[in-house]
Structure formats: C-alpha cells, structure tokens
Amino acid sequence: MTCFPRASMCACARALRDPVKGHVERRNTTLSLRPSRLTRSVATGGGLFGFDISSMSGVLGTQAYMRYFDRPVSYRQGGITASMPAGSLVGALASSFIADKYSRKVAIQISGVIWIVGSILQASSTTLAQLIVGRTISGLAIGIASSVVPIYQSEIAPKEIRGRMISLQQWAITWGILIQYFIQYGASFAGGGASYPDQGTAAFRIPWALQVIPAIILSVGLFFFPFSPRWLGAQDRWEEAIQVLANLHGHGDVSHPKVLAEYQEIEEALSFEREHAVASFKGLVEQRILRRVLLGVSVQMWGQLCGMNVMMYYIVYIMQGAGINDPLLTASIQYIINVIMTVPAILFLDRWGRRPSLLYGAVGMMICLLVNGTLQGAYGEPNTARTRTRQNREITWVIHDRPGVSKAVVAFSYLFVATFAVTWGPTSWTYPAEIFPSKVRAKAVSLATASNWAWNCALAFAVPPLLWTINWKMYLIFAAFNLAAFVHMFLSAPETKGKTLEEMDEVFDAGRPAWRAALKGSRLDQLQKDIEAGHLKVTSPVSSGGNGSAAANPSSSSSANPSSSSPSANPSSSSPSANPPLSSSSPAANTAGAAVTHTEFAEAKR
C-alpha cells in the first residue's frame, strides 16, 4: 500500500527500510520532546481561566470591593461577572482564524499578551466601567486560549494518553482557581480585614495585578515549543511536520515506525480532506460534520448548565445562605476538592472512557443538586431583619440556626464539585477537541467553545437575580438540566478513547448507535506493525542520518504510477471493517508497490 502522492509531495515517495535487515534506528541531533511535558506547560492557558473565576468569587466577600464599586448586587453584579465570558465568546469565535493562519502556538501567545493588558486594566480600575472593560479584554484572551489550547494538546499527544493530556487543561483551570482564591483570601486581610467597613483597595488590586505572571510565563515559554505537526502538514510544511513527530514520538528519529505511521495517516487524512472537505465555515454544515458540531456545542453547553460555574462564581453567596460563619474559608475547601478530584480523571480518563464520564457525571450532579435544593427549601426561610447580618445582607434566603442542615448543604456542595471534577470537568474539554477532522477542527472547536462562553455569560448574568428571587428553586432547574444532559449524551455521544484524530470519521460515520461500542483497535497500531514487519514501505520527506530513506525499495512503483489500483493490491478490501487503506494481509502486494486511490480511501472511510 502507498499513500496518495501530490505534486508538492513528489519527493516523498513511500519507501522505508529493508524488511530483512529490520529497522535500524537513527537519531538526529534535534532535541527529543516529551508530549506530556509540552501539554502540561501549555495548559497554563487554562490556568488563566481559573485565575479570572477566583478573582471575582474571592472579592465578593470583602468590604473593599463592595464599598469601592458601590455594593453591586443582582443584575449589576451579574453584569460585572458576565463581562468576562462575553469577551470570551468573541475570543472563541475569533480563535479559529488566528489558529489556522498563524498556528496554534502563536494564537496561544497572542492570548497571553491580551490577558496581560486586561489584567492591568482591572488592577488599576478606578470606575466600574474600567473594571468591565478590563474583564472583557481578559475574556478575549480566555476565549482564544480555551479554544486553542485543547486543539494544540490533542494534535501533539499520542492517542493512548490524549484524554489525559487534554484533561490537564481542566486541571490547570482548577489550579488557577485555587491559587488565585488563596491569593484573594490572603489579600482580604489587608486594610483591616474583609469585614472592616473602610478596608483598602489593596484587597482586590493585588490579586488582579498578580494575574499577569502566568500569562508572561506562557507567552515567553511558547517560543521554545514546536508547532503542531498537523498544522504544519496543512501548510504543506511536511519536512518540519515529520521532524516534530520524530521529536515527539521517535526520540528524534524520522525513520521510526511510529513516526512514519502517524505521518502517513496525517498525510492521507489531509489529502482526503483537500479533495472532499470544505475548509471554510461552510464545511461545518455538511451532514457528516454537522452532527459532530452539534455534539461538541452541546457538550460545552451542558458543561455550563450542569451548575458548576454557579458554584465557582457565587459559592460565597451559597455559603452565606447556608448560614456559614466564615464563607470565604469554607468556600476555599471546595477549590481544593476541585483540584484533587481532577487527578483521577487525568489518570484514568483514557481507561474508563469519555462516555461513562458524561453519563455517570450527569446523574451524580443531578442527585447532589436535588438534595441541596430540597434541604434549602424545607429548612430555609426569607432573610428578614431577624436573620440579616452585615455579612449576608446581599441574599434573600437563609438557613438560620440549623447547624446540621447547614453542614449537609455544604457537604453536598462539596460532593457536587467532586463529581464534576472527576467527570464533566476534563471530558467537556477533551471530547470536543478530538472529534473533528483536521481541516475544520479549529473552526468547529471555536464554535463549541463559543457555546461554553455564551452559556457562561448568560449564567453569570442570570444567577445573582435568580438567587435573589427564586433562591433554592434554582437548584431544581439545574438538576433538570443534568437529567436532559444524561438523555442527550446517552443517545448521541459515542466513545472515542483509543482512536487517533484521523479515525474519528469511522467512529461517527460507521452508522452505529452511540450506545454501541466501536470496534476495538486502531488503524495506527496496524500501520505501525506493517511498517515494522516490512509489509509497508514509507519514505520520510527528510533523510535520516544523512543517508536518505533507509534501504529504499527501487522496484516500488508508488510514485511512478500513483493511479494504479487492483483488487490484489488491496487485500483487505473485501472486509469493510478491516480498515483497508491501512492494513495489509499480503506483504507481497505491498512490496510490489500497490497503490490505493483517493476513491478507494473515500469508500474505506465511509
């Protein structure tokens, strides 16, 4: 079997090595890279999102913020909080243009620079308008980073640990939330303490100024990171693409079987997409792609409507309503839980899969919200003069003098956060980043992430007045959303673990219901085995060790006769499920240089 030749790839005739002598590893002098280290570092982009969440939730309990900005509550506070996700919505929609034109890496660097500008404006705010403008600009940065970081991670991570690598985005968010919250908590003691009526503005200016540090580290550090090999391939920069693949997966050896197998699969997928796919937004409404677009958008939507960001943005209000004496400290425990419970998902998401995380997570969160809402409805009361204090006067419903019920509300709030952290938190970023073809991936993920920010913005604006007017009934609304999410994911979300990005067409287009497991195994594994066994000959577009392609087969006709095709040249064609373009049961057929045409590959993908 051979790949599809193009005029620009004529120098890349497929021939790898002598099948008798076996693979002789050659290392070049380029630095070997570890995908896990790269994805951990670039996940700092997610930390920016976490920093911003805590930068607002932590100041709500301080007199400095309430006094300086004239005690914003209800719709006014909702507008301040919503300004960040509103900017993120715009940033997410713009991210695909930046990521496709300038690369995923440069797009993330641009987001870091924008974040620095927004943070400076927030920290120096003298008016409410300046604060909102600063948060909106920071939102632009978060929208770009939250769209592009998972794409970059998915495009450099091996399929076996792709879920783990993209989950680091969510873990970085939780760390950002935790670190910024404790900075905020420590700063709350400045100027006389959080409850001191004349507390100084350092209580909120210091944390907002410190937000620039991770953005500086991210933007500068990315200068030492590689470009995405799939983006390089889409730009026809194949020599750079395979060198990056070699540094990521082959210790710098461009003739390593795993490197060549992934290179071949990427090249074939891009060739197919160039012939059959539309790279513009029009491509997103094609029937086979539209289903995935709607699924990615829905996963991000349900990730917001599950109620988690209510806990993140307004946890102080919830703790005040539960009658907790120190809501800032009690809320901080929730952020620690969020960090710790994301670890099991990072370690095991690639083992237990995406689909179980979505289904069990929705059920678990629904139960926690139902219990919380029921407890508050049954034992709470309106916040009148008898129960009102300086600390809880911004809320209308409280649990008064019932310590057992208050502890139960706090416990189920913690359990809700733990459930989200181990299920929907990482999966809602992983799933949309891996289900789309390369040509439309950036655009489709930008739409999915825009859905996240659109609902985030709506909730940030709507939750304060909801807490003010319907209070405990709000929990029942979010419980109903989780029930709807369970039904939707059960019917429409197939499992994607263990599949390469190029195999997602088979996962979604094979006609299997979402609740039926996909065929086990991966084309990439079979391709690597064929290369190692000498059944398949592939040539790297760059030489290894200065000797060109190792033991190239001079009789190979793949480049000389790219259009040749015969039944004997495709021995697996009689079995549609055998992944014909990438597997071979006849070494002789491959050794003879048999070709697979675009038409046959299209039939195989269908």
Short mmCIF file of C-alpha atoms in Angstrom, two decimals, residues 245-499:
data_model
loop_
_atom_site.label_atom_id
_atom_site.label_comp_id
_atom_site.label_asym_id
_atom_site.label_seq_id
_atom_site.Cartn_x
_atom_site.Cartn_y
_atom_site.Cartn_z
CA LEU A 245 6.63 13.98 15.05
CA ALA A 246 10.08 12.44 15.35
CA ASN A 247 10.97 14.65 18.30
CA LEU A 248 7.64 13.87 19.98
CA HIS A 249 7.32 10.14 19.36
CA GLY A 250 10.60 8.79 17.97
CA HIS A 251 13.45 10.31 20.01
CA GLY A 252 14.33 12.47 17.02
CA ASP A 253 14.46 9.54 14.57
CA VAL A 254 12.45 10.38 11.44
CA SER A 255 12.51 6.73 10.27
CA HIS A 256 10.98 5.34 13.46
CA PRO A 257 7.96 3.16 12.56
CA LYS A 258 5.61 5.03 14.89
CA VAL A 259 6.67 8.36 13.43
CA LEU A 260 6.21 7.17 9.86
CA ALA A 261 2.87 5.54 10.67
CA GLU A 262 1.48 8.74 12.16
CA TYR A 263 2.97 10.82 9.36
CA GLN A 264 1.31 8.60 6.77
CA GLU A 265 -2.06 8.71 8.49
CA ILE A 266 -1.97 12.51 8.80
CA GLU A 267 -0.96 12.90 5.15
CA GLU A 268 -3.72 10.58 3.95
CA ALA A 269 -6.36 12.32 6.03
CA LEU A 270 -5.30 15.77 4.81
CA SER A 271 -5.23 14.54 1.21
CA PHE A 272 -8.74 13.17 1.57
CA GLU A 273 -9.97 16.37 3.15
CA ARG A 274 -8.41 18.51 0.43
CA GLU A 275 -10.42 16.61 -2.16
CA HIS A 276 -13.69 16.16 -0.30
CA ALA A 277 -13.90 18.70 2.52
CA VAL A 278 -14.52 22.43 2.67
CA ALA A 279 -12.09 24.34 4.90
CA SER A 280 -14.40 27.30 5.50
CA PHE A 281 -17.31 27.52 7.93
CA LYS A 282 -19.48 26.06 5.16
CA GLY A 283 -17.80 22.75 5.83
CA LEU A 284 -19.36 22.67 9.29
CA VAL A 285 -22.88 22.27 7.89
CA GLU A 286 -22.08 19.21 5.79
CA GLN A 287 -24.24 16.34 7.02
CA ARG A 288 -21.39 14.17 8.28
CA ILE A 289 -19.76 17.11 10.12
CA LEU A 290 -22.88 18.90 11.37
CA ARG A 291 -23.73 16.06 13.74
CA ARG A 292 -20.34 16.40 15.39
CA VAL A 293 -20.58 20.19 15.52
CA LEU A 294 -23.92 19.97 17.32
CA LEU A 295 -22.49 17.35 19.69
CA GLY A 296 -19.42 19.44 20.52
CA VAL A 297 -21.55 22.53 21.06
CA SER A 298 -23.93 20.53 23.27
CA VAL A 299 -21.17 19.04 25.43
CA GLN A 300 -19.87 22.52 26.20
CA MET A 301 -23.42 23.79 26.77
CA TRP A 302 -24.26 21.05 29.26
CA GLY A 303 -20.88 21.62 30.92
CA GLN A 304 -22.20 25.06 31.85
CA LEU A 305 -25.84 24.20 32.52
CA CYS A 306 -24.84 21.43 34.94
CA GLY A 307 -24.45 24.17 37.55
CA MET A 308 -20.73 24.05 38.22
CA ASN A 309 -20.00 27.67 37.42
CA VAL A 310 -22.70 28.71 39.85
CA MET A 311 -20.56 27.03 42.49
CA MET A 312 -17.42 28.70 41.14
CA TYR A 313 -18.60 32.29 40.70
CA TYR A 314 -21.09 32.58 43.56
CA ILE A 315 -20.02 30.00 46.14
CA VAL A 316 -19.70 32.78 48.73
CA TYR A 317 -23.40 33.60 48.32
CA ILE A 318 -24.26 29.91 48.69
CA MET A 319 -22.22 29.57 51.88
CA GLN A 320 -23.75 32.74 53.28
CA GLY A 321 -27.21 31.35 52.57
CA ALA A 322 -26.29 28.13 54.38
CA GLY A 323 -25.50 30.15 57.49
CA ILE A 324 -21.74 29.56 57.45
CA ASN A 325 -19.84 31.99 59.67
CA ASP A 326 -16.67 32.12 57.55
CA PRO A 327 -17.86 31.69 53.94
CA LEU A 328 -14.50 32.62 52.40
CA LEU A 329 -12.62 29.88 54.25
CA THR A 330 -15.37 27.28 53.76
CA ALA A 331 -15.52 28.06 50.05
CA SER A 332 -11.76 27.56 49.74
CA ILE A 333 -12.18 23.88 50.67
CA GLN A 334 -14.31 23.45 47.57
CA TYR A 335 -11.46 24.66 45.37
CA ILE A 336 -9.06 22.20 46.98
CA ILE A 337 -11.54 19.40 46.28
CA ASN A 338 -11.78 20.58 42.69
CA VAL A 339 -8.01 20.26 42.22
CA ILE A 340 -7.65 16.89 43.97
CA MET A 341 -10.60 15.18 42.31
CA THR A 342 -9.46 16.18 38.81
CA VAL A 343 -6.42 13.93 39.27
CA PRO A 344 -8.33 10.61 38.93
CA ALA A 345 -9.79 11.83 35.64
CA ILE A 346 -6.32 12.74 34.35
CA LEU A 347 -5.01 9.29 35.28
CA PHE A 348 -7.94 7.14 34.18
CA LEU A 349 -9.99 9.01 31.55
CA ASP A 350 -8.20 7.09 28.79
CA ARG A 351 -9.02 3.85 30.59
CA TRP A 352 -12.67 4.25 31.56
CA GLY A 353 -13.57 6.43 28.57
CA ARG A 354 -15.38 9.65 27.76
CA ARG A 355 -18.92 8.30 27.54
CA PRO A 356 -19.16 6.86 31.10
CA SER A 357 -17.78 10.13 32.46
CA LEU A 358 -20.52 12.12 30.75
CA LEU A 359 -23.35 9.77 31.78
CA TYR A 360 -22.42 9.00 35.39
CA GLY A 361 -21.36 12.59 36.00
CA ALA A 362 -24.74 13.96 34.92
CA VAL A 363 -26.59 11.58 37.24
CA GLY A 364 -24.31 12.30 40.21
CA MET A 365 -24.58 16.07 39.88
CA MET A 366 -28.35 15.87 39.46
CA ILE A 367 -28.67 13.99 42.76
CA CYS A 368 -26.48 16.49 44.63
CA LEU A 369 -28.49 19.45 43.33
CA LEU A 370 -31.81 17.82 44.19
CA VAL A 371 -30.68 17.17 47.77
CA ASN A 372 -29.31 20.71 48.15
CA GLY A 373 -32.43 22.34 46.77
CA THR A 374 -34.71 20.16 48.90
CA LEU A 375 -32.79 20.93 52.10
CA GLN A 376 -32.79 24.66 51.46
CA GLY A 377 -36.46 24.67 50.50
CA ALA A 378 -37.53 22.62 53.51
CA TYR A 379 -35.40 24.28 56.22
CA GLY A 380 -34.62 27.74 54.84
CA GLU A 381 -36.54 30.99 55.35
CA PRO A 382 -36.61 34.51 53.91
CA ASN A 383 -33.75 36.70 55.08
CA THR A 384 -35.57 39.26 57.22
CA ALA A 385 -34.42 41.72 59.87
CA ARG A 386 -34.33 38.87 62.39
CA THR A 387 -31.76 36.87 60.41
CA ARG A 388 -29.98 39.57 58.40
CA THR A 389 -26.35 40.42 59.22
CA ARG A 390 -23.74 42.63 57.60
CA GLN A 391 -22.28 39.52 56.01
CA ASN A 392 -25.44 38.03 54.46
CA ARG A 393 -27.45 41.11 53.53
CA GLU A 394 -26.88 40.54 49.78
CA ILE A 395 -29.01 37.34 49.81
CA THR A 396 -32.74 36.75 50.37
CA TRP A 397 -32.94 33.14 51.61
CA VAL A 398 -31.02 31.66 54.56
CA ILE A 399 -30.82 28.58 56.73
CA HIS A 400 -30.87 30.06 60.23
CA ASP A 401 -29.84 28.33 63.43
CA ARG A 402 -29.88 24.82 61.91
CA PRO A 403 -26.22 23.71 62.02
CA GLY A 404 -26.95 20.14 60.92
CA VAL A 405 -28.77 21.26 57.78
CA SER A 406 -26.07 23.83 57.03
CA LYS A 407 -23.40 21.15 57.22
CA ALA A 408 -25.44 18.90 54.91
CA VAL A 409 -25.75 21.70 52.32
CA VAL A 410 -22.01 22.29 52.46
CA ALA A 411 -21.29 18.53 52.21
CA PHE A 412 -23.46 18.07 49.10
CA SER A 413 -21.96 21.19 47.57
CA TYR A 414 -18.54 19.61 48.01
CA LEU A 415 -19.80 16.29 46.63
CA PHE A 416 -21.23 18.09 43.59
CA VAL A 417 -17.85 19.72 42.90
CA ALA A 418 -16.04 16.38 43.32
CA THR A 419 -18.42 14.71 40.87
CA PHE A 420 -17.93 17.43 38.27
CA ALA A 421 -14.14 17.43 38.71
CA VAL A 422 -13.78 13.72 38.03
CA THR A 423 -16.25 13.55 35.12
CA TRP A 424 -17.55 16.52 33.15
CA GLY A 425 -14.73 18.90 34.03
CA PRO A 426 -11.97 17.21 31.97
CA THR A 427 -14.27 15.47 29.49
CA SER A 428 -16.07 18.62 28.37
CA TRP A 429 -12.71 19.94 27.09
CA THR A 430 -11.33 16.63 25.81
CA TYR A 431 -14.31 15.44 23.77
CA PRO A 432 -14.88 18.48 21.50
CA ALA A 433 -11.14 18.82 20.82
CA GLU A 434 -10.81 15.32 19.37
CA ILE A 435 -13.94 14.60 17.30
CA PHE A 436 -13.43 16.89 14.28
CA PRO A 437 -11.42 16.46 11.03
CA SER A 438 -8.24 18.49 10.72
CA LYS A 439 -9.46 20.95 8.08
CA VAL A 440 -12.36 22.19 10.23
CA ARG A 441 -11.03 21.35 13.70
CA ALA A 442 -10.11 24.89 14.73
CA LYS A 443 -13.39 26.32 13.44
CA ALA A 444 -15.55 23.59 14.97
CA VAL A 445 -13.80 23.76 18.35
CA SER A 446 -14.14 27.55 18.31
CA LEU A 447 -17.91 27.15 17.89
CA ALA A 448 -18.06 24.56 20.68
CA THR A 449 -16.03 26.79 22.98
CA ALA A 450 -18.17 29.78 21.98
CA SER A 451 -21.15 27.76 23.20
CA ASN A 452 -19.37 27.35 26.52
CA TRP A 453 -18.85 31.09 26.84
CA ALA A 454 -22.31 32.04 25.60
CA TRP A 455 -23.92 29.96 28.34
CA ASN A 456 -21.26 31.01 30.83
CA CYS A 457 -22.11 34.63 30.11
CA ALA A 458 -25.85 34.00 30.40
CA LEU A 459 -25.45 32.20 33.72
CA ALA A 460 -23.01 34.73 35.15
CA PHE A 461 -25.57 37.43 34.45
CA ALA A 462 -28.68 35.46 35.44
CA VAL A 463 -27.62 33.63 38.61
CA PRO A 464 -27.44 36.63 41.00
CA PRO A 465 -31.04 37.68 40.24
CA LEU A 466 -32.12 34.02 40.36
CA LEU A 467 -30.56 33.66 43.81
CA TRP A 468 -32.27 36.91 44.77
CA THR A 469 -35.76 35.94 43.53
CA ILE A 470 -36.27 32.15 43.43
CA ASN A 471 -33.28 31.17 45.63
CA TRP A 472 -33.50 27.41 46.41
CA LYS A 473 -35.67 26.62 43.36
CA MET A 474 -32.66 27.43 41.19
CA TYR A 475 -31.06 24.13 42.26
CA LEU A 476 -34.02 22.18 40.87
CA ILE A 477 -33.66 23.94 37.50
CA PHE A 478 -30.03 22.87 37.21
CA ALA A 479 -30.93 19.34 38.32
CA ALA A 480 -33.36 19.17 35.40
CA PHE A 481 -30.59 20.33 33.05
CA ASN A 482 -28.42 17.43 34.23
CA LEU A 483 -31.23 14.97 33.53
CA ALA A 484 -31.55 16.38 30.00
CA ALA A 485 -27.78 16.12 29.55
CA PHE A 486 -27.84 12.44 30.53
CA VAL A 487 -30.53 11.60 27.98
CA HIS A 488 -28.80 13.61 25.24
CA MET A 489 -25.36 12.12 25.81
CA PHE A 490 -26.75 8.59 26.02
CA LEU A 491 -28.34 8.94 22.60
CA SER A 492 -25.67 10.90 20.74
CA ALA A 493 -22.14 10.61 22.26
CA PRO A 494 -20.09 7.60 21.09
CA GLU A 495 -16.89 6.51 22.80
CA THR A 496 -13.66 7.92 21.33
CA LYS A 497 -10.93 6.57 23.62
CA GLY A 498 -8.03 4.78 21.94
CA LYS A 499 -8.74 6.23 18.48
#
